[in-house]
mmCIF file of C-alpha atoms in Angstrom:
data_model
loop_
_atom_site.group_PDB
_atom_site.id
_atom_site.type_symbol
_atom_site.label_atom_id
_atom_site.label_comp_id
_atom_site.label_asym_id
_atom_site.label_seq_id
_atom_site.Cartn_x
_atom_site.Cartn_y
_atom_site.Cartn_z
ATOM 1 C CA MET A 1045 -56.197 35.597 11.432
ATOM 2 C CA LYS A 1046 -54.049 32.419 10.217
ATOM 3 C CA ARG A 1047 -55.526 31.344 7.383
ATOM 4 C CA ALA A 1048 -54.668 34.760 5.640
ATOM 5 C CA LEU A 1049 -51.387 34.198 6.627
ATOM 6 C CA TRP A 1050 -51.384 30.752 5.574
ATOM 7 C CA PHE A 1051 -52.516 31.816 2.360
ATOM 8 C CA LEU A 1052 -49.845 34.506 1.752
ATOM 9 C CA THR A 1053 -47.230 31.787 2.785
ATOM 10 C CA ILE A 1054 -48.246 29.878 -0.128
ATOM 11 C CA PHE A 1055 -48.832 32.718 -2.227
ATOM 12 C CA THR A 1056 -44.760 34.082 -1.788
ATOM 13 C CA VAL A 1057 -43.759 30.215 -2.877
ATOM 14 C CA VAL A 1058 -45.763 29.430 -5.569
ATOM 15 C CA MET A 1059 -44.878 32.948 -7.013
ATOM 16 C CA SER A 1060 -41.154 33.192 -6.084
ATOM 17 C CA LEU A 1061 -40.882 29.479 -8.142
ATOM 18 C CA PHE A 1062 -42.598 31.258 -11.541
ATOM 19 C CA TYR A 1063 -40.355 33.821 -11.495
ATOM 20 C CA LEU A 1064 -36.689 31.536 -10.973
ATOM 21 C CA GLU A 1065 -38.109 29.255 -13.533
ATOM 22 C CA PRO A 1066 -36.379 30.736 -16.147
ATOM 23 C CA ILE A 1067 -32.910 31.414 -13.843
ATOM 24 C CA TYR A 1068 -33.070 27.743 -12.083
ATOM 25 C CA PHE A 1069 -34.478 25.696 -15.133
ATOM 26 C CA PRO A 1070 -33.456 26.935 -18.940
ATOM 27 C CA LEU A 1071 -35.602 26.351 -21.864
ATOM 28 C CA THR A 1072 -33.991 23.174 -22.755
ATOM 29 C CA GLU A 1073 -33.412 20.974 -25.875
ATOM 30 C CA ALA A 1074 -36.367 18.975 -25.549
ATOM 31 C CA THR A 1075 -38.672 21.699 -24.609
ATOM 32 C CA GLN A 1076 -37.356 24.213 -27.499
ATOM 33 C CA SER A 1077 -38.465 21.171 -29.466
ATOM 34 C CA ALA A 1078 -41.786 20.592 -28.897
ATOM 35 C CA ASN A 1079 -42.719 24.003 -29.407
ATOM 36 C CA PRO A 1080 -41.446 24.505 -32.823
ATOM 37 C CA GLN A 1081 -42.015 27.528 -34.389
ATOM 38 C CA PRO A 1082 -44.235 27.563 -37.470
ATOM 39 C CA THR A 1083 -42.734 26.282 -40.466
ATOM 40 C CA ASP A 1084 -43.459 24.091 -43.426
ATOM 41 C CA THR A 1085 -40.664 23.532 -44.001
ATOM 42 C CA LEU A 1086 -37.224 22.323 -42.980
ATOM 43 C CA PRO A 1087 -34.899 25.676 -42.729
ATOM 44 C CA ASN A 1088 -31.904 25.697 -44.958
ATOM 45 C CA ASP A 1089 -29.962 29.079 -44.393
ATOM 46 C CA SER A 1090 -27.011 29.573 -42.937
ATOM 47 C CA SER A 1091 -29.141 31.080 -40.419
ATOM 48 C CA ASN A 1092 -31.091 28.969 -39.465
ATOM 49 C CA ALA A 1093 -28.973 26.158 -39.866
ATOM 50 C CA ILE A 1094 -27.197 23.765 -37.132
ATOM 51 C CA THR A 1095 -23.538 24.439 -38.203
ATOM 52 C CA PRO A 1096 -21.614 22.051 -40.191
ATOM 53 C CA LEU A 1097 -19.645 20.937 -36.510
ATOM 54 C CA ASN A 1098 -22.863 19.774 -34.523
ATOM 55 C CA TYR A 1099 -24.104 16.353 -36.957
ATOM 56 C CA ASP A 1100 -24.502 13.853 -34.274
ATOM 57 C CA LYS A 1101 -23.842 10.465 -35.600
ATOM 58 C CA LEU A 1102 -25.371 7.209 -35.016
ATOM 59 C CA THR A 1103 -23.440 4.137 -34.039
ATOM 60 C CA ALA A 1104 -22.508 2.216 -36.579
ATOM 61 C CA ALA A 1105 -24.455 -0.718 -37.172
ATOM 62 C CA GLY A 1106 -25.784 -3.134 -40.257
ATOM 63 C CA PHE A 1107 -24.129 -3.054 -43.338
ATOM 64 C CA SER A 1108 -22.305 0.119 -42.317
ATOM 65 C CA VAL A 1109 -20.049 -1.805 -39.982
ATOM 66 C CA TYR A 1110 -18.169 -3.454 -43.416
ATOM 67 C CA ILE A 1111 -17.213 -0.236 -44.463
ATOM 68 C CA ASN A 1112 -13.496 0.364 -44.759
ATOM 69 C CA LYS A 1113 -12.961 -3.347 -43.887
ATOM 70 C CA PRO A 1114 -11.669 -6.156 -45.528
ATOM 71 C CA VAL A 1115 -14.270 -7.925 -47.856
ATOM 72 C CA SER A 1116 -13.546 -11.071 -46.429
ATOM 73 C CA ASP A 1117 -15.150 -9.538 -43.600
ATOM 74 C CA LEU A 1118 -18.327 -8.992 -45.637
ATOM 75 C CA GLU A 1119 -17.897 -13.016 -47.073
ATOM 76 C CA LYS A 1120 -17.645 -14.167 -43.638
ATOM 77 C CA VAL A 1121 -21.551 -13.910 -43.590
ATOM 78 C CA PHE A 1122 -22.863 -13.065 -47.136
ATOM 79 C CA GLY A 1123 -20.851 -16.045 -48.819
ATOM 80 C CA LYS A 1124 -18.418 -15.255 -52.134
ATOM 81 C CA PRO A 1125 -19.909 -12.839 -54.445
ATOM 82 C CA ILE A 1126 -22.322 -14.367 -57.435
ATOM 83 C CA ASN A 1127 -20.690 -12.094 -60.351
ATOM 84 C CA THR A 1128 -18.016 -9.502 -60.089
ATOM 85 C CA GLN A 1129 -17.255 -6.788 -62.874
ATOM 86 C CA GLU A 1130 -14.725 -4.851 -63.318
ATOM 87 C CA THR A 1131 -15.423 -0.882 -63.744
ATOM 88 C CA GLY A 1132 -12.752 1.064 -64.858
ATOM 89 C CA LEU A 1133 -12.790 3.869 -62.811
ATOM 90 C CA GLY A 1134 -10.526 2.767 -60.074
ATOM 91 C CA TYR A 1135 -13.209 -0.173 -57.919
ATOM 92 C CA THR A 1136 -14.660 -3.201 -58.757
ATOM 93 C CA ILE A 1137 -18.688 -4.523 -57.921
ATOM 94 C CA GLY A 1138 -19.467 -7.429 -56.396
ATOM 95 C CA ASN A 1139 -23.254 -9.090 -55.887
ATOM 96 C CA TYR A 1140 -24.382 -10.373 -53.342
ATOM 97 C CA GLU A 1141 -27.239 -12.453 -51.808
ATOM 98 C CA ASP A 1142 -28.360 -12.712 -48.494
ATOM 99 C CA GLY A 1143 -29.764 -15.902 -47.357
ATOM 100 C CA ILE A 1144 -33.202 -14.785 -45.921
ATOM 101 C CA ARG A 1145 -33.969 -11.624 -47.391
ATOM 102 C CA ASP A 1146 -34.571 -10.835 -50.974
ATOM 103 C CA LEU A 1147 -32.413 -7.744 -50.904
ATOM 104 C CA PHE A 1148 -30.128 -6.138 -53.744
ATOM 105 C CA ILE A 1149 -26.622 -5.741 -52.290
ATOM 106 C CA GLU A 1150 -23.800 -4.324 -54.286
ATOM 107 C CA VAL A 1151 -20.734 -3.726 -53.231
ATOM 108 C CA ASN A 1152 -17.846 -1.464 -54.342
ATOM 109 C CA ILE A 1153 -14.733 -3.007 -53.598
ATOM 110 C CA LYS A 1154 -10.873 -1.139 -54.464
ATOM 111 C CA ALA A 1155 -7.614 -3.091 -52.832
ATOM 112 C CA ASP A 1156 -9.709 -5.758 -51.104
ATOM 113 C CA LEU A 1157 -11.524 -3.076 -48.682
ATOM 114 C CA VAL A 1158 -14.938 -2.262 -48.736
ATOM 115 C CA GLN A 1159 -16.157 1.020 -50.297
ATOM 116 C CA SER A 1160 -19.082 1.001 -50.477
ATOM 117 C CA ILE A 1161 -22.616 -1.184 -50.089
ATOM 118 C CA LYS A 1162 -25.658 -0.573 -52.085
ATOM 119 C CA VAL A 1163 -28.752 -2.092 -50.656
ATOM 120 C CA ALA A 1164 -32.772 -2.170 -52.154
ATOM 121 C CA GLY A 1165 -35.202 -4.278 -50.399
ATOM 122 C CA LYS A 1166 -38.847 -4.813 -49.697
ATOM 123 C CA SER A 1167 -40.491 -2.513 -46.944
ATOM 124 C CA THR A 1168 -40.868 -5.540 -44.579
ATOM 125 C CA ASP A 1169 -37.396 -5.819 -44.819
ATOM 126 C CA LYS A 1170 -35.075 -4.419 -41.668
ATOM 127 C CA ILE A 1171 -31.330 -2.856 -41.773
ATOM 128 C CA ALA A 1172 -30.129 -1.930 -39.217
ATOM 129 C CA PRO A 1173 -30.685 0.701 -38.095
ATOM 130 C CA PHE A 1174 -33.444 1.693 -40.824
ATOM 131 C CA ASP A 1175 -35.912 -0.350 -41.742
ATOM 132 C CA PHE A 1176 -37.141 -0.159 -45.639
ATOM 133 C CA GLY A 1177 -40.519 0.991 -46.173
ATOM 134 C CA MET A 1178 -40.034 3.192 -43.416
ATOM 135 C CA SER A 1179 -40.876 7.565 -43.581
ATOM 136 C CA LEU A 1180 -39.318 10.090 -43.253
ATOM 137 C CA SER A 1181 -40.008 11.135 -39.947
ATOM 138 C CA GLU A 1182 -39.499 7.770 -38.751
ATOM 139 C CA LEU A 1183 -36.123 8.022 -39.503
ATOM 140 C CA THR A 1184 -36.451 11.379 -37.338
ATOM 141 C CA ASP A 1185 -36.853 9.167 -34.724
ATOM 142 C CA ILE A 1186 -33.923 7.269 -34.465
ATOM 143 C CA THR A 1187 -31.382 10.441 -35.285
ATOM 144 C CA THR A 1188 -32.001 13.927 -36.303
ATOM 145 C CA LEU A 1189 -31.438 15.561 -39.496
ATOM 146 C CA PHE A 1190 -28.717 17.799 -40.684
ATOM 147 C CA PHE A 1191 -28.057 19.722 -43.553
ATOM 148 C CA HIS A 1192 -24.389 20.879 -43.338
ATOM 149 C CA PHE A 1193 -21.294 18.046 -42.798
ATOM 150 C CA ASP A 1194 -18.216 19.379 -42.077
ATOM 151 C CA PHE A 1195 -14.967 16.553 -42.429
ATOM 152 C CA ASP A 1196 -11.136 16.189 -43.310
ATOM 153 C CA TYR A 1197 -10.541 13.587 -45.442
ATOM 154 C CA LYS A 1198 -6.435 12.994 -46.584
ATOM 155 C CA GLU A 1199 -5.655 16.526 -43.981
ATOM 156 C CA GLU A 1200 -7.868 18.311 -46.691
ATOM 157 C CA SER A 1201 -10.771 20.081 -45.222
ATOM 158 C CA PHE A 1202 -14.545 19.474 -46.666
ATOM 159 C CA ASP A 1203 -17.960 21.225 -46.528
ATOM 160 C CA ILE A 1204 -21.360 19.709 -47.854
ATOM 161 C CA GLU A 1205 -24.432 21.102 -47.780
ATOM 162 C CA LEU A 1206 -27.886 19.557 -49.164
ATOM 163 C CA THR A 1207 -30.772 21.468 -50.536
ATOM 164 C CA GLU A 1208 -34.329 20.835 -49.044
ATOM 165 C CA GLU A 1209 -34.955 18.157 -51.441
ATOM 166 C CA ASP A 1210 -31.882 16.296 -50.863
ATOM 167 C CA GLN A 1211 -33.692 16.390 -47.260
ATOM 168 C CA ASN A 1212 -36.648 15.010 -47.720
ATOM 169 C CA TYR A 1213 -35.398 11.931 -50.204
ATOM 170 C CA ARG A 1214 -31.790 12.017 -50.153
ATOM 171 C CA PRO A 1215 -30.440 12.207 -46.379
ATOM 172 C CA LEU A 1216 -27.306 12.036 -45.181
ATOM 173 C CA ILE A 1217 -26.371 9.755 -42.233
ATOM 174 C CA ALA A 1218 -22.878 9.874 -40.515
ATOM 175 C CA PHE A 1219 -21.900 6.613 -38.282
ATOM 176 C CA ASP A 1220 -19.496 7.148 -35.354
ATOM 177 C CA ASN A 1221 -16.883 4.676 -37.992
ATOM 178 C CA GLU A 1222 -16.211 7.833 -40.316
ATOM 179 C CA THR A 1223 -18.451 6.026 -42.715
ATOM 180 C CA PHE A 1224 -21.770 7.609 -43.663
ATOM 181 C CA ALA A 1225 -25.501 6.307 -45.619
ATOM 182 C CA ILE A 1226 -27.381 7.670 -48.527
ATOM 183 C CA LEU A 1227 -31.372 7.014 -47.486
ATOM 184 C CA PHE A 1228 -33.322 7.076 -50.745
ATOM 185 C CA PHE A 1229 -36.856 8.268 -49.679
ATOM 186 C CA GLY A 1230 -40.006 7.038 -52.595
ATOM 187 C CA GLN A 1231 -41.897 9.895 -54.856
ATOM 188 C CA ASP A 1232 -44.820 8.017 -54.175
ATOM 189 C CA HIS A 1233 -45.552 7.066 -50.510
ATOM 190 C CA ASN A 1234 -42.080 8.873 -49.268
ATOM 191 C CA GLU A 1235 -40.614 5.544 -47.788
ATOM 192 C CA LEU A 1236 -37.467 3.747 -47.784
ATOM 193 C CA TYR A 1237 -36.956 1.822 -50.598
ATOM 194 C CA ALA A 1238 -32.543 2.029 -50.934
ATOM 195 C CA VAL A 1239 -29.296 2.716 -48.671
ATOM 196 C CA ASP A 1240 -26.011 3.232 -49.770
ATOM 197 C CA TYR A 1241 -23.177 3.034 -47.008
ATOM 198 C CA LEU A 1242 -20.133 4.885 -48.352
ATOM 199 C CA ASN A 1243 -16.969 5.608 -47.188
ATOM 200 C CA LYS A 1244 -15.420 9.355 -47.616
ATOM 201 C CA GLU A 1245 -14.092 8.605 -50.632
ATOM 202 C CA THR A 1246 -16.470 7.342 -52.558
ATOM 203 C CA LEU A 1247 -19.068 10.184 -51.247
ATOM 204 C CA LEU A 1248 -16.285 12.545 -52.684
ATOM 205 C CA ARG A 1249 -15.902 11.369 -55.819
ATOM 206 C CA LEU A 1250 -20.302 10.390 -56.342
ATOM 207 C CA MET A 1251 -20.454 14.305 -54.508
ATOM 208 C CA PRO A 1252 -23.650 14.317 -54.476
ATOM 209 C CA TYR A 1253 -24.662 17.246 -52.692
ATOM 210 C CA GLN A 1254 -23.370 21.104 -52.301
ATOM 211 C CA ILE A 1255 -20.364 20.721 -51.783
ATOM 212 C CA ASN A 1256 -18.606 24.063 -50.475
ATOM 213 C CA SER A 1257 -14.504 22.912 -50.565
ATOM 214 C CA GLU A 1258 -12.061 24.472 -53.233
ATOM 215 C CA ASN A 1259 -11.282 20.656 -53.539
ATOM 216 C CA THR A 1260 -12.725 17.979 -55.191
ATOM 217 C CA LEU A 1261 -11.767 14.349 -55.988
ATOM 218 C CA ALA A 1262 -12.033 13.261 -59.538
ATOM 219 C CA TYR A 1263 -12.260 9.587 -61.419
ATOM 220 C CA LYS A 1264 -10.162 8.147 -63.266
ATOM 221 C CA LEU A 1265 -10.159 5.880 -66.488
ATOM 222 C CA SER A 1266 -8.207 2.658 -66.374
ATOM 223 C CA ASP A 1267 -6.197 2.283 -69.363
ATOM 224 C CA PHE A 1268 -8.573 -0.863 -71.121
ATOM 225 C CA SER A 1269 -8.931 -1.806 -74.866
ATOM 226 C CA GLU A 1270 -12.141 -0.570 -76.673
ATOM 227 C CA GLU A 1271 -13.011 -4.603 -76.677
ATOM 228 C CA LYS A 1272 -12.475 -4.361 -72.572
ATOM 229 C CA TRP A 1273 -14.542 -0.938 -72.071
ATOM 230 C CA GLN A 1274 -17.483 -2.882 -74.431
ATOM 231 C CA GLU A 1275 -17.477 -6.039 -72.251
ATOM 232 C CA ILE A 1276 -17.612 -3.314 -69.630
ATOM 233 C CA ALA A 1277 -20.276 -0.853 -71.732
ATOM 234 C CA ASN A 1278 -22.727 -4.410 -72.251
ATOM 235 C CA GLN A 1279 -22.332 -5.228 -68.413
ATOM 236 C CA ASN A 1280 -23.638 -1.940 -66.800
ATOM 237 C CA ALA A 1281 -26.378 -1.841 -69.327
ATOM 238 C CA LEU A 1282 -27.296 -5.177 -68.417
ATOM 239 C CA ARG A 1283 -26.682 -4.000 -64.640
ATOM 240 C CA SER A 1284 -28.688 -1.222 -64.905
ATOM 241 C CA LYS A 1285 -31.747 -2.673 -66.211
ATOM 242 C CA MET A 1286 -32.057 -5.427 -63.833
ATOM 243 C CA LEU A 1287 -31.720 -3.188 -60.407
ATOM 244 C CA ILE A 1288 -35.071 -1.053 -63.127
ATOM 245 C CA ALA A 1289 -37.056 -4.414 -62.847
ATOM 246 C CA TYR A 1290 -35.573 -5.047 -59.453
ATOM 247 C CA LEU A 1291 -37.435 -1.299 -58.234
ATOM 248 C CA ARG A 1292 -40.347 -1.513 -60.420
ATOM 249 C CA GLU A 1293 -41.372 -4.870 -59.047
ATOM 250 C CA GLN A 1294 -40.775 -3.244 -55.502
ATOM 251 C CA GLU A 1295 -43.869 -0.927 -56.421
ATOM 252 C CA GLY A 1296 -46.111 -3.280 -58.426
ATOM 253 C CA TYR A 1297 -45.117 -2.600 -61.945
ATOM 254 C CA ASP A 1298 -43.946 -5.195 -64.570
ATOM 255 C CA SER A 1299 -40.445 -5.140 -66.143
ATOM 256 C CA TYR A 1300 -39.936 -3.948 -69.523
ATOM 257 C CA VAL A 1301 -39.284 -5.119 -72.760
ATOM 258 C CA SER A 1302 -36.602 -4.503 -75.478
ATOM 259 C CA ASN A 1303 -35.891 -5.085 -79.356
ATOM 260 C CA LEU A 1304 -33.210 -5.017 -81.531
ATOM 261 C CA GLU A 1305 -34.416 -1.815 -82.955
ATOM 262 C CA LEU A 1306 -34.425 -0.227 -79.665
ATOM 263 C CA GLN A 1307 -30.750 -1.915 -78.702
ATOM 264 C CA LEU A 1308 -29.900 -0.290 -82.207
ATOM 265 C CA ALA A 1309 -30.956 3.028 -81.801
ATOM 266 C CA ALA A 1310 -29.807 3.316 -78.090
ATOM 267 C CA SER A 1311 -26.141 1.859 -79.172
ATOM 268 C CA GLN A 1312 -26.226 4.437 -82.601
ATOM 269 C CA LEU A 1313 -27.067 7.398 -80.367
ATOM 270 C CA ILE A 1314 -24.266 6.630 -77.919
ATOM 271 C CA GLU A 1315 -21.792 6.701 -80.217
ATOM 272 C CA ALA A 1316 -23.311 9.756 -82.127
ATOM 273 C CA LEU A 1317 -23.207 11.379 -78.555
ATOM 274 C CA ASN A 1318 -19.972 10.832 -78.111
ATOM 275 C CA GLU A 1319 -18.989 12.032 -80.959
ATOM 276 C CA ASN A 1320 -20.695 15.045 -81.002
ATOM 277 C CA GLN A 1321 -21.998 14.511 -83.983
ATOM 278 C CA ILE A 1322 -25.792 14.243 -82.055
ATOM 279 C CA PRO A 1323 -28.037 17.060 -83.333
ATOM 280 C CA LEU A 1324 -29.082 19.203 -80.248
ATOM 281 C CA VAL A 1325 -31.394 21.728 -79.842
ATOM 282 C CA THR A 1326 -29.931 23.969 -78.351
ATOM 283 C CA GLU A 1327 -25.486 25.846 -77.746
ATOM 284 C CA SER A 1328 -26.145 25.205 -74.563
ATOM 285 C CA SER A 1329 -26.782 21.560 -74.260
ATOM 286 C CA LYS A 1330 -23.747 21.044 -76.835
ATOM 287 C CA LYS A 1331 -21.610 23.212 -74.442
ATOM 288 C CA THR A 1332 -23.042 21.093 -71.047
ATOM 289 C CA TRP A 1333 -22.393 17.618 -72.994
ATOM 290 C CA GLN A 1334 -18.933 18.626 -74.418
ATOM 291 C CA SER A 1335 -17.584 20.815 -71.706
ATOM 292 C CA ILE A 1336 -17.250 17.985 -69.010
ATOM 293 C CA ILE A 1337 -14.415 16.561 -69.015
ATOM 294 C CA PRO A 1338 -13.328 12.749 -68.989
ATOM 295 C CA GLU A 1339 -11.206 12.479 -65.383
ATOM 296 C CA LYS A 1340 -11.896 16.340 -63.767
ATOM 297 C CA GLU A 1341 -15.226 15.472 -63.284
ATOM 298 C CA ASN A 1342 -17.167 14.062 -60.429
ATOM 299 C CA GLY A 1343 -20.738 15.124 -58.634
ATOM 300 C CA PRO A 1344 -23.924 14.743 -59.942
ATOM 301 C CA ALA A 1345 -23.990 13.568 -64.225
ATOM 302 C CA SER A 1346 -24.825 16.574 -66.462
ATOM 303 C CA LEU A 1347 -28.337 15.317 -67.716
ATOM 304 C CA LEU A 1348 -29.770 15.348 -71.141
ATOM 305 C CA THR A 1349 -33.514 14.501 -71.625
ATOM 306 C CA THR A 1350 -35.664 14.238 -74.539
ATOM 307 C CA ASP A 1351 -36.326 19.023 -75.173
ATOM 308 C CA ALA A 1352 -32.592 18.652 -75.790
ATOM 309 C CA PHE A 1353 -32.189 16.410 -78.734
ATOM 310 C CA LEU A 1354 -33.553 16.948 -82.470
ATOM 311 C CA LEU A 1355 -35.761 13.708 -83.549
ATOM 312 C CA ASP A 1356 -36.972 12.787 -86.554
ATOM 313 C CA ASN A 1357 -40.459 12.213 -87.259
ATOM 314 C CA GLU A 1358 -40.113 8.751 -87.101
ATOM 315 C CA GLU A 1359 -38.888 9.307 -83.502
ATOM 316 C CA LEU A 1360 -41.849 11.322 -82.816
ATOM 317 C CA GLU A 1361 -44.172 8.905 -83.686
ATOM 318 C CA LYS A 1362 -43.217 6.439 -81.070
ATOM 319 C CA GLU A 1363 -42.626 9.158 -78.155
ATOM 320 C CA ARG A 1364 -39.393 8.362 -77.546
ATOM 321 C CA VAL A 1365 -38.120 9.385 -74.375
ATOM 322 C CA ILE A 1366 -34.163 10.233 -73.738
ATOM 323 C CA ILE A 1367 -32.311 10.359 -71.352
ATOM 324 C CA ALA A 1368 -28.533 10.942 -71.376
ATOM 325 C CA ALA A 1369 -26.101 11.582 -68.699
ATOM 326 C CA LYS A 1370 -22.392 11.528 -68.160
ATOM 327 C CA PRO A 1371 -20.471 10.883 -65.830
ATOM 328 C CA ILE A 1372 -21.127 7.974 -64.680
ATOM 329 C CA ILE A 1373 -18.908 7.160 -61.545
ATOM 330 C CA ASP A 1374 -21.215 4.458 -60.373
ATOM 331 C CA PRO A 1375 -24.540 3.462 -62.504
ATOM 332 C CA SER A 1376 -26.133 1.641 -59.794
ATOM 333 C CA PHE A 1377 -26.348 4.743 -57.275
ATOM 334 C CA THR A 1378 -26.951 6.763 -60.006
ATOM 335 C CA ILE A 1379 -29.970 5.128 -60.883
ATOM 336 C CA PHE A 1380 -31.190 4.639 -56.901
ATOM 337 C CA TRP A 1381 -30.719 8.673 -57.071
ATOM 338 C CA TRP A 1382 -33.098 9.254 -60.327
ATOM 339 C CA TYR A 1383 -35.769 7.037 -58.928
ATOM 340 C CA SER A 1384 -35.812 10.001 -56.013
ATOM 341 C CA ASP A 1385 -36.383 12.295 -58.422
ATOM 342 C CA PRO A 1386 -39.782 14.198 -58.881
ATOM 343 C CA TYR A 1387 -38.920 14.231 -62.754
ATOM 344 C CA LEU A 1388 -37.100 11.062 -63.894
ATOM 345 C CA HIS A 1389 -39.292 8.688 -61.734
ATOM 346 C CA SER A 1390 -42.700 9.529 -62.663
ATOM 347 C CA ARG A 1391 -40.344 8.470 -66.472
ATOM 348 C CA PHE A 1392 -39.780 4.989 -64.696
ATOM 349 C CA ILE A 1393 -43.420 4.432 -63.315
ATOM 350 C CA SER A 1394 -45.432 5.537 -66.519
ATOM 351 C CA ASN A 1395 -48.389 3.128 -65.876
ATOM 352 C CA GLU A 1396 -48.476 2.847 -69.993
ATOM 353 C CA ASN A 1397 -46.298 -0.224 -71.038
ATOM 354 C CA GLN A 1398 -42.842 1.178 -72.322
ATOM 355 C CA ARG A 1399 -39.814 -0.270 -73.701
ATOM 356 C CA LEU A 1400 -36.538 -0.224 -71.904
ATOM 357 C CA GLU A 1401 -32.853 0.089 -73.584
ATOM 358 C CA ILE A 1402 -29.862 1.367 -71.624
ATOM 359 C CA ALA A 1403 -26.085 1.871 -73.423
ATOM 360 C CA PHE A 1404 -22.968 3.009 -72.189
ATOM 361 C CA ALA A 1405 -20.016 4.660 -73.387
ATOM 362 C CA LYS A 1406 -17.101 4.607 -70.946
ATOM 363 C CA GLU A 1407 -18.731 7.284 -68.453
ATOM 364 C CA SER A 1408 -21.414 8.078 -70.624
ATOM 365 C CA MET A 1409 -24.889 6.432 -70.398
ATOM 366 C CA ILE A 1410 -28.151 6.331 -72.618
ATOM 367 C CA VAL A 1411 -31.644 5.642 -71.382
ATOM 368 C CA LEU A 1412 -34.146 4.715 -74.225
ATOM 369 C CA LEU A 1413 -38.248 4.920 -72.897
ATOM 370 C CA GLU A 1414 -40.709 3.735 -75.624
ATOM 371 C CA LYS A 1415 -44.193 3.226 -75.298
ATOM 372 C CA GLU A 1416 -44.896 0.098 -76.619
ATOM 373 C CA MET A 1417 -46.407 -0.885 -79.624
ATOM 374 C CA GLN A 1418 -49.767 -2.642 -80.397
ATOM 375 C CA GLU A 1419 -48.673 -5.141 -82.333
ATOM 376 C CA THR A 1420 -46.503 -7.799 -80.721
ATOM 377 C CA ASP A 1421 -42.579 -7.610 -81.912
ATOM 378 C CA GLU A 1422 -41.815 -11.230 -83.011
ATOM 379 C CA SER A 1423 -38.159 -10.577 -81.523
ATOM 380 C CA GLU A 1424 -39.122 -8.598 -78.441
ATOM 381 C CA THR A 1425 -36.812 -9.920 -75.598
ATOM 382 C CA GLN A 1426 -37.102 -9.591 -71.825
#
């Protein structure tokens, strides 16, 4: 009898705890994440996505601590720039060296303040709080990834939304010092290869994501002479080719070569395109290019690729790939972005040996890729 009473007492206590548990121990966020709903991808609709005001902010670390600070703070650690360049778009560029790591470091400077720091490196390099070569899943061990970001800049509100592809290859991370970082993940192994630390102004001027606000920040072209713009164009082309060579090296590919013929073709094409003299296949292609008004547009560059152009037989025989884009507000950022795009990345890592040439005209850019001929051309240059 005593044993029966003891059993009933224990049974009553257990059942009470079982039914009271949902009241006194509600399902926590950690418990919810441990029991996710079956899904193949992260939701990206307004009914499921986290509200804009709820995004997390990481503690500022690494290069993010220099954003919005005097460039002299950065130079106390990295020294003077190895080269500098005017852009004609309201900021200057400086490249810096790391004494220990083989990093690509490019800094955007405006009024002696750091606006943006673009960094690329090898898979063994660490740039707090991230590691080059880390996977997207390893990034989620550091922070939650968000689709929506809502913030104020100069008393105006902005709402940014990322697509699923953005989330997988170009996620946006916020820091607690009111700065951001765009992380670039590769197509082949989905590993981190570059980061752009930037302030709100630079993010809004580049605006690589969908913006759900009427307010935008346009760029302004400097009132430079044609000779000065040509100097900037030459510097942009050289800088872009060097960055592509660096990224190809990280993936185990040789550098491209070029020759005078391809250089001339790129120069002629960018000039004709800007003067609306290049034959385009469709009216929509023409309107796309002509509708971009200087100093009025921002956001991701509009692209025209090979299919949009009417090529002559000689160009077809050489199987030339053409990429035309504008506005290019930041060439290095654009190349990082292209490298994370499945279509464009495949063009830059073709297993076939290819020639590369790039030309600029103010905010317009032409990229020519060409299969290398079997015969060695004496005019080829590295």
